[in-house]
Coordinates of C-alpha atoms in Angstrom, one line a residue:
Chain A
M46 CA 0.0 0.0 0.0
A47 CA 1.6 3.1 -1.2
I48 CA -0.6 5.7 0.4
K49 CA -0.6 5.8 4.2
Q50 CA -4.0 4.9 5.4
K51 CA -5.9 7.5 7.4
T52 CA -6.6 6.8 11.0
L53 CA -10.1 6.9 12.3
Y54 CA -9.4 10.1 14.2
E55 CA -8.4 11.8 11.0
E56 CA -11.5 10.6 9.3
I57 CA -13.6 11.8 12.2
R58 CA -12.0 15.3 12.1
E59 CA -12.4 15.5 8.4
A60 CA -16.0 14.7 8.7
G61 CA -16.4 17.8 10.7
H62 CA -16.6 16.5 14.3
S63 CA -14.8 18.3 17.0
R64 CA -12.2 16.7 19.2
R65 CA -14.7 17.1 22.0
D66 CA -17.2 15.0 20.1
F67 CA -14.5 12.4 19.4
L68 CA -13.6 12.1 23.1
R69 CA -17.3 11.9 24.1
F70 CA -17.7 9.1 21.6
C71 CA -14.7 7.3 23.1
S72 CA -15.9 7.7 26.6
M73 CA -19.3 6.4 25.7
M74 CA -17.9 3.4 24.0
A75 CA -15.6 2.7 26.9
A76 CA -18.5 2.9 29.3
Y77 CA -20.6 0.6 27.3
L78 CA -17.8 -1.9 27.1
G79 CA -17.5 -1.8 30.9
L80 CA -13.9 -0.5 30.8
E81 CA -12.4 1.4 33.8
S82 CA -11.6 5.0 33.3
S83 CA -8.1 4.3 32.2
G84 CA -9.6 2.3 29.4
V85 CA -11.0 5.5 27.8
A86 CA -7.4 6.6 27.1
Q87 CA -6.8 3.2 25.4
V88 CA -9.8 3.7 23.2
V89 CA -8.7 7.2 22.3
E90 CA -5.2 6.2 21.6
A91 CA -6.3 3.3 19.4
L92 CA -8.6 5.4 17.3
E93 CA -6.0 8.1 17.0
N94 CA -3.3 5.8 15.8
N95 CA -4.8 2.6 14.3
P96 CA -5.6 2.6 10.6
R97 CA -9.2 2.3 9.7
L98 CA -10.6 -1.1 9.7
P99 CA -11.6 -2.8 6.4
V100 CA -15.1 -4.2 6.8
V101 CA -17.3 -6.4 4.7
W102 CA -20.9 -6.7 5.7
F103 CA -23.0 -9.5 4.2
H104 CA -26.8 -9.7 4.1
F105 CA -28.3 -13.2 3.8
Q106 CA -31.7 -14.4 5.0
E107 CA -32.7 -11.3 7.1
C108 CA -34.9 -8.2 7.2
T109 CA -32.1 -5.6 7.5
C110 CA -33.4 -4.5 11.0
C111 CA -29.8 -5.0 12.3
S112 CA -28.6 -2.4 9.8
E113 CA -31.5 -0.1 10.7
S114 CA -30.7 -0.4 14.4
F115 CA -27.1 0.3 13.8
I116 CA -27.6 3.5 11.8
R117 CA -29.8 4.7 14.6
S118 CA -27.3 4.3 17.4
S119 CA -27.3 7.3 19.6
H120 CA -23.9 8.9 18.9
P121 CA -23.6 10.5 15.4
I122 CA -20.0 9.4 15.1
V123 CA -21.2 5.8 15.3
A124 CA -23.2 5.8 12.1
D125 CA -21.0 8.4 10.5
I126 CA -17.7 6.8 11.1
I127 CA -18.4 3.2 11.2
L128 CA -20.6 3.3 8.1
D129 CA -19.0 6.0 6.1
K130 CA -15.4 6.0 7.2
I131 CA -14.5 2.7 8.6
S132 CA -14.2 1.6 5.0
L133 CA -17.3 -0.5 4.8
D134 CA -16.0 -2.0 1.6
Y135 CA -19.0 -4.1 0.9
T136 CA -22.6 -4.1 2.0
E137 CA -25.4 -4.8 -0.3
T138 CA -27.8 -2.5 1.3
L139 CA -25.9 0.7 1.6
M140 CA -23.1 0.6 -1.0
A141 CA -23.4 2.7 -4.1
A142 CA -21.9 0.0 -6.3
A143 CA -24.1 -2.8 -7.7
G144 CA -23.7 -6.0 -9.7
N145 CA -20.2 -6.7 -10.9
Q146 CA -18.8 -3.6 -9.4
A147 CA -20.0 -4.6 -6.0
E148 CA -18.6 -8.1 -6.4
E149 CA -15.3 -6.6 -7.5
A150 CA -15.1 -4.4 -4.5
L151 CA -15.7 -7.4 -2.2
H152 CA -13.0 -9.4 -3.8
A153 CA -10.6 -6.5 -3.9
T154 CA -11.0 -6.1 -0.2
M155 CA -10.8 -9.7 0.6
E156 CA -7.5 -10.0 -1.3
K157 CA -5.9 -6.7 -0.3
Y158 CA -6.7 -7.1 3.4
H159 CA -6.5 -10.8 3.7
G160 CA -6.3 -11.6 7.4
E161 CA -7.1 -8.1 8.4
Y162 CA -10.7 -7.4 7.4
V163 CA -13.7 -7.8 9.7
M164 CA -16.5 -9.9 8.4
L165 CA -20.0 -8.9 9.5
V166 CA -22.9 -11.1 8.8
E167 CA -26.5 -10.2 8.9
G168 CA -29.0 -13.1 8.3
S169 CA -29.0 -16.8 8.4
I170 CA -27.7 -19.3 5.9
P171 CA -29.9 -21.8 4.1
T172 CA -28.6 -25.4 4.1
E173 CA -31.7 -27.3 3.0
N174 CA -31.1 -26.0 -0.5
E175 CA -28.3 -23.5 -0.9
A176 CA -30.2 -21.9 -3.8
Y177 CA -32.6 -20.3 -1.3
C178 CA -30.1 -17.5 -0.9
C179 CA -27.8 -16.5 -3.7
I180 CA -25.9 -13.4 -4.4
G181 CA -24.1 -12.8 -7.7
G182 CA -24.8 -16.4 -8.6
R183 CA -23.1 -17.9 -5.5
S184 CA -24.8 -19.3 -2.5
A185 CA -24.7 -17.7 0.9
L186 CA -22.9 -20.8 2.3
E187 CA -20.2 -20.5 -0.3
I188 CA -19.7 -16.8 0.3
V189 CA -19.5 -17.2 4.0
K190 CA -17.0 -19.9 3.8
E191 CA -14.8 -17.9 1.4
A192 CA -15.0 -14.7 3.3
A193 CA -14.4 -16.3 6.7
E194 CA -11.2 -17.8 5.5
G195 CA -9.3 -14.4 5.5
A196 CA -11.3 -12.6 8.2
K197 CA -9.6 -11.2 11.2
A198 CA -12.9 -11.4 13.2
I199 CA -16.3 -12.7 12.3
I200 CA -19.3 -10.9 13.8
A201 CA -22.8 -12.3 13.5
W202 CA -25.3 -9.5 13.7
G203 CA -28.6 -10.3 15.3
N204 CA -30.6 -13.4 16.0
C205 CA -30.6 -14.6 12.3
A206 CA -26.9 -14.9 12.1
S207 CA -26.5 -15.9 15.7
A208 CA -29.3 -18.4 16.1
G209 CA -31.4 -18.6 13.0
C210 CA -34.2 -16.4 14.3
V211 CA -37.6 -16.7 12.5
Q212 CA -36.3 -18.6 9.5
A213 CA -34.9 -21.3 11.7
A214 CA -38.2 -21.6 13.7
K215 CA -40.1 -24.8 13.2
P216 CA -40.4 -26.2 10.6
N217 CA -37.4 -24.3 9.2
P218 CA -38.2 -24.8 5.5
T219 CA -34.9 -23.5 4.3
G220 CA -32.8 -25.3 6.8
A221 CA -31.6 -21.9 8.0
K222 CA -28.5 -22.1 10.1
P223 CA -26.6 -19.4 12.1
V224 CA -23.1 -18.5 11.0
H225 CA -21.3 -20.3 13.9
K226 CA -23.0 -23.6 12.8
V227 CA -21.7 -23.4 9.2
L228 CA -18.2 -22.3 10.2
K229 CA -16.9 -25.1 12.4
G230 CA -13.8 -24.3 14.4
K231 CA -14.0 -20.5 13.9
T232 CA -14.9 -18.1 16.7
V233 CA -17.9 -16.1 15.9
I234 CA -19.1 -13.1 17.9
N235 CA -22.8 -13.4 18.3
V236 CA -24.3 -10.0 18.8
Q237 CA -27.7 -11.2 19.7
G238 CA -31.1 -9.5 19.5
C239 CA -33.8 -8.9 16.9
P240 CA -32.3 -6.4 16.2
P241 CA -29.3 -5.9 18.5
I242 CA -29.0 -2.5 20.2
G243 CA -27.1 -0.1 17.9
E244 CA -24.7 0.9 20.7
V245 CA -24.0 -2.7 21.4
M246 CA -23.1 -3.2 17.8
A247 CA -20.9 -0.2 17.8
G248 CA -19.3 -1.2 21.1
V249 CA -18.3 -4.6 19.7
I250 CA -16.6 -3.0 16.6
V251 CA -14.9 -0.4 18.8
H252 CA -13.6 -3.2 21.0
I253 CA -12.0 -4.9 18.0
L254 CA -10.7 -1.6 16.8
A255 CA -9.2 -0.5 20.1
F256 CA -7.8 -3.7 21.4
G257 CA -7.2 -5.7 18.2
R258 CA -8.9 -8.8 19.6
M259 CA -12.2 -10.2 20.4
P260 CA -14.2 -9.2 23.4
Q261 CA -14.8 -11.7 26.1
L262 CA -17.6 -14.0 25.0
D263 CA -20.1 -16.1 27.0
R264 CA -20.8 -19.8 26.2
M265 CA -23.2 -18.8 23.4
G266 CA -20.6 -16.5 21.8
R267 CA -22.2 -13.3 23.0
P268 CA -20.0 -10.5 24.3
K269 CA -20.1 -10.7 28.1
A270 CA -20.0 -6.9 28.4
F271 CA -23.6 -6.7 27.0
Y272 CA -25.1 -10.1 27.5
S273 CA -24.1 -11.4 30.9
R274 CA -27.2 -10.1 32.7
R275 CA -30.8 -10.8 32.3
V276 CA -33.2 -8.2 31.1
H277 CA -35.1 -9.1 34.3
D278 CA -32.2 -8.5 36.6
T279 CA -31.6 -5.0 35.2
C280 CA -35.2 -4.1 34.9
Y281 CA -36.5 -1.0 36.6
R282 CA -39.8 -2.8 37.2
R283 CA -38.0 -5.6 39.0
P284 CA -39.0 -4.5 42.6
N285 CA -42.7 -5.0 41.5
Y286 CA -41.8 -8.6 40.7
D287 CA -40.3 -9.3 44.1
A288 CA -43.3 -7.6 45.7
G289 CA -45.7 -9.7 43.8
L290 CA -47.2 -6.8 42.0
F291 CA -48.2 -8.0 38.5
V292 CA -50.0 -6.6 35.5
E293 CA -52.9 -9.1 35.0
S294 CA -54.0 -7.7 31.6
F295 CA -52.9 -4.9 29.4
D296 CA -55.8 -2.6 30.3
D297 CA -55.9 -3.0 34.0
E298 CA -55.1 -0.6 36.8
N299 CA -51.8 -2.4 37.5
A300 CA -50.6 -1.7 33.9
K301 CA -51.2 1.9 34.5
K302 CA -49.2 1.8 37.7
G303 CA -46.3 0.2 35.9
Y304 CA -46.3 -3.2 37.7
C305 CA -44.2 -6.2 36.5
L306 CA -45.2 -7.7 33.2
Y307 CA -44.3 -11.2 34.1
K308 CA -47.8 -12.6 34.0
V309 CA -48.5 -11.2 30.6
G310 CA -45.6 -13.1 29.2
C311 CA -42.5 -11.1 29.8
K312 CA -39.5 -13.2 28.9
G313 CA -37.1 -10.9 30.7
P314 CA -36.3 -13.6 33.3
V315 CA -34.9 -15.9 30.6
T316 CA -33.3 -13.3 28.3
Y317 CA -29.8 -12.0 28.4
N318 CA -29.4 -8.5 27.0
A319 CA -28.6 -4.9 27.9
C320 CA -32.0 -3.4 27.0
G321 CA -32.6 -2.3 30.6
V322 CA -29.2 -0.6 30.8
I323 CA -28.5 1.0 27.4
R324 CA -32.1 1.1 26.1
W325 CA -33.2 2.0 22.6
N326 CA -33.5 5.1 20.4
N327 CA -30.8 7.1 22.1
G328 CA -31.6 5.7 25.5
T329 CA -35.2 6.8 25.4
S330 CA -37.0 3.6 26.3
Y331 CA -37.2 -0.1 25.8
P332 CA -40.1 -2.5 25.4
I333 CA -40.8 -3.0 29.1
Q334 CA -40.6 0.7 29.8
S335 CA -43.2 1.2 27.1
G336 CA -45.5 -1.3 28.8
H337 CA -44.8 -4.3 26.6
P338 CA -43.3 -7.6 27.8
C339 CA -39.9 -8.6 26.6
I340 CA -40.3 -11.2 23.8
G341 CA -36.8 -12.6 24.4
C342 CA -35.4 -11.7 21.0
S343 CA -31.8 -12.2 22.0
E344 CA -32.3 -15.8 22.9
E345 CA -32.0 -18.9 20.6
G346 CA -35.3 -20.2 19.5
F347 CA -37.4 -17.5 20.9
W348 CA -40.0 -18.0 18.2
D349 CA -40.5 -21.6 19.1
N350 CA -40.8 -20.7 22.8
G351 CA -43.8 -18.6 22.3
P352 CA -46.5 -17.4 22.5
F353 CA -45.2 -13.9 23.4
Y354 CA -47.9 -13.1 25.9
Q355 CA -47.7 -16.3 27.9
H356 CA -44.8 -17.0 30.1
L357 CA -44.8 -20.8 29.9
P358 CA -44.2 -21.9 26.3
S359 CA -46.8 -23.9 24.5
F360 CA -46.0 -27.6 24.6
P361 CA -44.7 -29.0 21.3
G362 CA -47.1 -31.3 19.6
F363 CA -50.2 -30.4 21.6
G364 CA -51.4 -27.3 19.9
I365 CA -50.7 -23.7 20.7
E366 CA -53.2 -23.5 23.6
S367 CA -51.4 -26.3 25.4
N368 CA -48.6 -25.8 28.0
A369 CA -46.8 -28.0 30.4
D370 CA -49.2 -27.2 33.2
K371 CA -52.3 -28.1 31.2
I372 CA -50.8 -31.4 30.1
G373 CA -49.4 -32.1 33.6
L374 CA -52.9 -31.5 35.1
G375 CA -54.4 -33.8 32.5
L376 CA -51.9 -36.5 33.3
G377 CA -52.5 -35.9 37.0
I378 CA -56.2 -36.5 36.6
A379 CA -55.5 -39.6 34.5
T380 CA -53.1 -40.8 37.2
G381 CA -55.7 -40.2 39.9
A382 CA -58.3 -42.1 38.0
G383 CA -55.9 -44.9 37.4
I384 CA -55.1 -45.0 41.1
A385 CA -58.8 -45.1 42.0
A386 CA -59.4 -47.9 39.4
H387 CA -56.4 -49.9 40.7
F388 CA -57.7 -49.5 44.3
L389 CA -61.1 -50.8 43.4
A390 CA -59.6 -53.6 41.3
T391 CA -57.3 -54.6 44.2
N392 CA -60.2 -54.9 46.6
V393 CA -61.9 -57.3 44.1
A394 CA -58.8 -59.3 42.9
K395 CA -57.1 -59.6 46.2
R396 CA -60.2 -59.9 48.4
K397 CA -59.2 -63.3 49.8
R398 CA -55.8 -62.1 50.9
I399 CA -57.2 -58.9 52.4
K400 CA -59.7 -60.9 54.5
N401 CA -58.1 -64.2 55.3
E402 CA -54.5 -63.8 56.1
D403 CA -53.6 -64.4 59.7
I404 CA -50.1 -63.4 60.8
V405 CA -48.1 -64.0 63.9
I406 CA -45.3 -61.5 64.4
N407 CA -42.1 -63.1 65.6
E408 CA -39.8 -60.7 67.5
K409 CA -36.2 -61.8 67.3
Chain B
M197 CA -61.7 -71.5 52.9
D198 CA -58.2 -72.2 54.3
M199 CA -56.8 -69.8 56.7
I200 CA -53.2 -68.9 55.8
K201 CA -51.1 -68.9 58.9
K202 CA -47.9 -67.1 58.6
T203 CA -45.2 -66.3 61.0
R204 CA -43.3 -63.1 60.4
N205 CA -39.9 -61.8 61.5
V206 CA -39.1 -58.2 62.2
V207 CA -36.3 -56.9 60.1
Y208 CA -34.5 -53.6 60.3
V209 CA -34.5 -52.5 56.7
W210 CA -34.3 -48.7 56.4
E211 CA -31.4 -47.3 58.4
F212 CA -31.8 -43.9 60.1
P213 CA -29.9 -41.9 57.4
V214 CA -32.1 -43.4 54.7
R215 CA -35.2 -42.4 56.6
L216 CA -33.9 -39.0 57.3
Y217 CA -33.0 -38.6 53.6
H218 CA -36.5 -39.7 52.6
W219 CA -38.3 -37.2 54.8
I220 CA -36.0 -34.3 54.0
N221 CA -36.5 -35.1 50.4
A222 CA -40.3 -35.3 50.8
L223 CA -40.3 -32.0 52.6
S224 CA -38.1 -30.2 50.1
I225 CA -39.9 -31.6 47.1
T226 CA -43.2 -30.5 48.6
V227 CA -41.9 -27.0 49.2
L228 CA -40.2 -26.9 45.8
I229 CA -43.3 -27.9 44.0
A230 CA -45.5 -25.5 45.9
T231 CA -43.2 -22.5 45.5
G232 CA -42.3 -23.6 41.9
L233 CA -46.0 -23.6 40.9
L234 CA -46.3 -20.1 42.5
I235 CA -43.3 -18.8 40.7
G236 CA -44.7 -20.1 37.4
H237 CA -48.2 -18.7 38.2
P238 CA -48.0 -16.0 40.8
I239 CA -51.4 -15.5 42.4
G240 CA -52.7 -12.0 42.1
I241 CA -52.5 -10.8 45.7
H242 CA -51.4 -7.2 45.8
L243 CA -50.5 -6.7 49.4
A244 CA -49.4 -3.1 49.0
P245 CA -49.7 -0.4 46.4
E246 CA -46.0 0.2 46.2
A247 CA -43.2 -2.3 45.6
S248 CA -41.1 -0.9 48.5
M249 CA -43.7 -2.0 51.0
T250 CA -43.7 -5.8 50.4
Y251 CA -41.5 -8.6 49.3
W252 CA -43.8 -11.7 49.4
F253 CA -42.9 -13.0 45.9
G254 CA -39.2 -12.5 46.8
W255 CA -39.7 -14.7 49.8
V256 CA -41.4 -17.4 47.7
R257 CA -38.4 -17.4 45.5
F258 CA -36.0 -17.4 48.5
L259 CA -37.8 -20.5 49.8
H260 CA -37.5 -22.2 46.5
F261 CA -33.7 -21.5 46.3
A262 CA -33.1 -22.4 50.0
F263 CA -34.9 -25.7 49.6
A264 CA -33.1 -26.3 46.3
F265 CA -29.8 -26.3 48.2
L266 CA -31.2 -28.6 50.9
F267 CA -32.6 -30.9 48.2
F268 CA -29.3 -30.9 46.4
F269 CA -27.1 -31.7 49.4
N270 CA -29.6 -34.3 50.6
F271 CA -29.4 -35.9 47.1
I272 CA -25.6 -36.0 47.2
F273 CA -25.8 -37.6 50.7
R274 CA -28.1 -40.3 49.4
M275 CA -25.7 -41.0 46.5
Y276 CA -23.0 -41.5 49.2
W277 CA -25.2 -43.7 51.3
G278 CA -25.7 -45.8 48.2
L279 CA -22.1 -46.8 48.5
V280 CA -21.9 -47.4 52.3
G281 CA -25.4 -48.2 53.4
N282 CA -26.9 -51.6 54.1
E283 CA -27.8 -54.1 51.3
Y284 CA -31.3 -52.6 50.8
S285 CA -30.0 -49.1 50.2
R286 CA -27.0 -49.9 48.0
W287 CA -26.7 -48.5 44.5
F288 CA -26.8 -51.8 42.6
N289 CA -30.4 -52.4 43.7
Y290 CA -31.5 -49.4 41.6
I291 CA -30.0 -50.2 38.2
P292 CA -31.6 -53.2 36.5
I293 CA -28.6 -54.8 34.9
R294 CA -29.1 -58.4 36.2
K295 CA -31.5 -60.9 34.7
K296 CA -33.0 -61.5 38.1
Q297 CA -34.0 -57.9 38.4
W298 CA -35.8 -57.9 35.1
A299 CA -37.6 -61.2 36.1
Q300 CA -38.7 -59.5 39.3
I301 CA -39.9 -56.4 37.4
W302 CA -42.1 -58.6 35.3
A303 CA -43.3 -60.5 38.4
V304 CA -44.2 -57.1 40.0
I305 CA -46.1 -56.0 36.9
K306 CA -48.1 -59.2 36.9
S307 CA -48.7 -59.3 40.6
D308 CA -49.3 -55.7 41.5
V309 CA -50.0 -53.7 38.4
L310 CA -52.2 -56.1 36.5
L311 CA -53.4 -57.8 39.8
L312 CA -53.0 -61.3 38.4
K313 CA -51.4 -64.0 40.5
Y314 CA -50.0 -63.0 43.9
D315 CA -46.4 -63.8 43.6
E316 CA -44.1 -63.9 46.7
E317 CA -41.1 -63.7 44.2
S318 CA -42.1 -60.1 43.7
K319 CA -42.0 -59.3 47.4
P320 CA -38.4 -58.9 48.5
I321 CA -37.6 -57.3 51.8
G322 CA -36.4 -54.0 50.5
H323 CA -37.6 -52.3 47.3
N324 CA -38.8 -54.6 44.6
A325 CA -37.0 -54.3 41.3
L326 CA -39.6 -52.2 39.6
A327 CA -39.8 -49.8 42.5
S328 CA -36.0 -49.6 42.5
F329 CA -35.9 -48.9 38.8
T330 CA -38.5 -46.1 39.3
Y331 CA -36.4 -44.6 42.0
F332 CA -33.4 -44.7 39.6
L333 CA -35.5 -42.7 37.2
T334 CA -36.4 -40.2 39.9
F335 CA -32.6 -39.9 40.6
L336 CA -32.2 -38.9 37.0
A337 CA -35.0 -36.5 37.4
F338 CA -33.4 -35.1 40.5
L339 CA -30.2 -34.6 38.5
L340 CA -32.0 -32.9 35.7
Q341 CA -33.8 -30.6 38.1
C342 CA -30.4 -29.7 39.7
L343 CA -28.8 -29.1 36.4
T344 CA -31.6 -26.9 35.0
G345 CA -32.4 -25.2 38.3
F346 CA -28.9 -24.3 39.4
G347 CA -28.0 -23.6 35.8
M348 CA -30.7 -20.8 35.7
Y349 CA -29.7 -19.7 39.2
A350 CA -26.0 -19.4 38.2
A351 CA -26.4 -16.1 36.4
M352 CA -27.5 -14.3 39.5
S353 CA -25.1 -15.9 41.9
Q354 CA -21.5 -15.4 42.8
S355 CA -21.3 -18.6 44.7
W356 CA -19.2 -21.5 43.5
L357 CA -21.9 -24.2 43.6
P358 CA -24.4 -22.7 41.2
K359 CA -21.5 -21.5 39.0
M360 CA -20.6 -25.2 38.5
F361 CA -23.9 -25.6 36.6
A362 CA -23.6 -22.5 34.5
W363 CA -22.7 -24.6 31.4
F364 CA -25.9 -26.5 31.3
P365 CA -28.5 -24.0 30.0
H366 CA -26.2 -23.3 27.0
L367 CA -26.5 -27.0 26.0
L368 CA -30.2 -26.5 25.7
G369 CA -29.9 -23.3 23.8
G370 CA -30.5 -20.9 26.7
D371 CA -32.7 -20.2 29.7
M372 CA -36.0 -20.4 27.8
M373 CA -35.7 -24.1 27.0
T374 CA -34.0 -24.7 30.4
R375 CA -37.0 -23.2 32.2
Q376 CA -39.4 -25.2 30.1
I377 CA -37.6 -28.5 30.9
H378 CA -37.4 -27.5 34.6
H379 CA -41.2 -27.0 34.6
I380 CA -42.0 -30.2 32.8
T381 CA -39.8 -32.2 35.1
M382 CA -41.7 -30.7 38.1
W383 CA -44.8 -32.5 36.8
F384 CA -42.9 -35.8 36.8
F385 CA -42.3 -35.2 40.5
I386 CA -46.0 -34.6 41.1
L387 CA -47.1 -37.7 39.2
F388 CA -44.5 -39.7 40.9
A389 CA -45.6 -38.6 44.3
M390 CA -49.2 -39.5 43.6
V391 CA -48.3 -43.0 42.5
H392 CA -45.6 -43.5 45.1
I393 CA -47.9 -42.6 48.0
Y394 CA -50.7 -44.8 46.7
L395 CA -48.5 -47.8 46.1
V396 CA -47.0 -47.6 49.6
F397 CA -50.6 -47.8 51.0
Y398 CA -51.4 -50.5 48.6
H399 CA -48.5 -52.7 49.6
D400 CA -49.2 -52.1 53.3
Y401 CA -52.8 -53.0 52.7
I402 CA -52.4 -56.3 50.9
E403 CA -49.1 -57.5 52.3
R404 CA -49.2 -56.4 55.9
K405 CA -45.5 -56.0 56.1
G406 CA -45.6 -52.5 57.5
T407 CA -44.5 -50.7 54.3
V408 CA -45.9 -47.4 55.5
S409 CA -44.4 -47.4 59.0
S410 CA -41.1 -48.8 57.8
M411 CA -40.1 -45.4 56.6
I412 CA -40.7 -44.1 60.1
G413 CA -39.2 -46.7 62.3
G414 CA -37.2 -48.7 59.8
W415 CA -38.7 -52.1 60.6
K416 CA -40.5 -54.4 58.3
F417 CA -42.3 -57.6 59.0
V418 CA -41.2 -60.3 56.6
D419 CA -42.0 -63.9 56.0
K420 CA -39.6 -66.3 57.5
D421 CA -38.2 -67.5 54.3
D422 CA -37.9 -64.0 52.7
K423 CA -34.4 -63.0 51.8

C-alpha cells in the first residue's frame, strides 16, 4: 500500500466532528464496554493511531433490521464513522456500487486485506437447499466460507446470524443455520437481538478496533459486556416482581401503575441482553418501559418458545393452547383415575388375601 | 376356605440416614413444587400499592432457592449412602442390569399392576426391582432438576456451587428451554408422588409388612423364608 491509510481520528475530524465529540464518543464506548476510566485513554489512543478497519458486511436471509438499528445508534459518530469512514468495503444494502462492481469491491477487499478485514454477517444461511439465498450467482454458504477464511474477526449481527431467528423456527423450511453452525472451528461473535441494540453493535466494533482482539464471550458466543445479565435483573420494574405486583391484563389498573409484566408473558427472566441498561433510540426507552413484555429476542429459538404473551411456552405437539401445566394437570387427573381404578380392582382381585391372612409376628 | 397362617420376623430395613433422607426429600420436594408452581403462576395478591412495602414474591423465590440447596445436598448424601449403606440401600439395587431384576420387574407387573397371581417372588424385603428402577428414574429427574435449576440460578449468583452448573443451559440453547424443561420435570415429581404414596398404601394394605411405618421406624415384617 503506497498511500498511508488515514486513522479513524483523522477521518472523524475530516467529517467535521470536533475533538470534544470524538472524546465523548470514546468515553461512551468505553463505558458501554465496561472499561475502567483508564480504558478510555486506550480507546482514544487506538482510534487516533490505528488505521481504519476494512469491513465487509453481508446480508443473507434477514430483514435488515440490524442495519436499521445500527444506523440509529445514539452517537452521530457511530453511524457516520463506522458506516461512512470505517471503510465499509462491501454491504449490499448501503453501498453505491451494484452488480459486478460490488462483487469486484468485495473481492478486492478480501484479497488486499487478507487476514485483516472484519466480516459482519446479517442473516441466516440456508442449508436445506443452498439456492434459497444466492448473491451474484453464488450461494450464501459458499460466500460465508470464502470470506471467513481471510477474516480477522467474524461478527454475527442479530438473531438470524447468531441463532437462525424466525427462518430457523419450526419447521425451518430453508434449513436456515446461524453463522457459527456453518463455520466449524471459527470463533464467531454473536451480537444477539432482533435487532441488537445499535450501541452494542458499535461497542463490539470499537472493542476490536481499540484492542485488536475479540471481546470476552459467553458460552453462546455473546460479548459478556452486554449479555451477561438478564433483562429481568436490570429491569426498573423488578421491585414489583419481588413484591408480587403484577399486571394481569394490558388494560388494568396495574398496567397503569407500571407493575411487573411477568404474568402477561414477559421473557425478561430468561433473556440476556442490555436493554434495561442501554435502552433504545438514544436511550429513550425499551419495550418493558413502554409497557410491553420482553419477547426474548436475544435468545436462541425465541419464536419456538412462544407465544409472546404467555410466560410458559406452549407444549410441542399439543397445539398452541397447550402448555406443560395443562398437560401435567391432565396427566395428574388420569393418574388419579388410574389409582382409583387400581384401588377398586385390588379390593376385588385380592379380596381373599385382604380378608383371610392371619399373621403372627415373631420378635427376634 | 383355608386360613393362611404365617409367622413373620421383624427386620431392620431402612437405616436412620435413609429415613432422614427420605423425609428431608419429601419436605423439600413439597416446598419446591408449591413454590415452583407459585413462581410459574404468581397469584394476584397485591399486598401493597408500592413495591417498596412488600416482598412476598421474593420470599417465595427465596424459599425455592433455599430448599433447592437442601434438596441438592440431601441428594448428594443419598448417593454417598448408596455406597456405604446396608444391602437394601446400596446403589446396585437401583439399576436393573441383572437378569433376576428384570424377572422381578415382570413379576411385580403381573402381581401388583395387572393384579394377576399374587407372587411372593415379587416381594423382596427391600424395594422390589420395579420400584428400585423407578427410584433410579427419579434420581435422574433429581439430577436434571439440579442441572436446570442451578443452571438458571448461576447467572444471579457469585457462589461456586451454582456456578458449576452455568454450562448446562447453554447446551439446551438458553434459559428459555431450560426453564421449560425444569417446569415439565416438576410434573414428573407430582405424578411420581401420587403413584408413590398410593403404592405404599397398597403394599401395606395387601401384604401387611408394615410398608408405611417402615419409613418411620425402619422395621418391616417379613415372611420367615424371605431374603
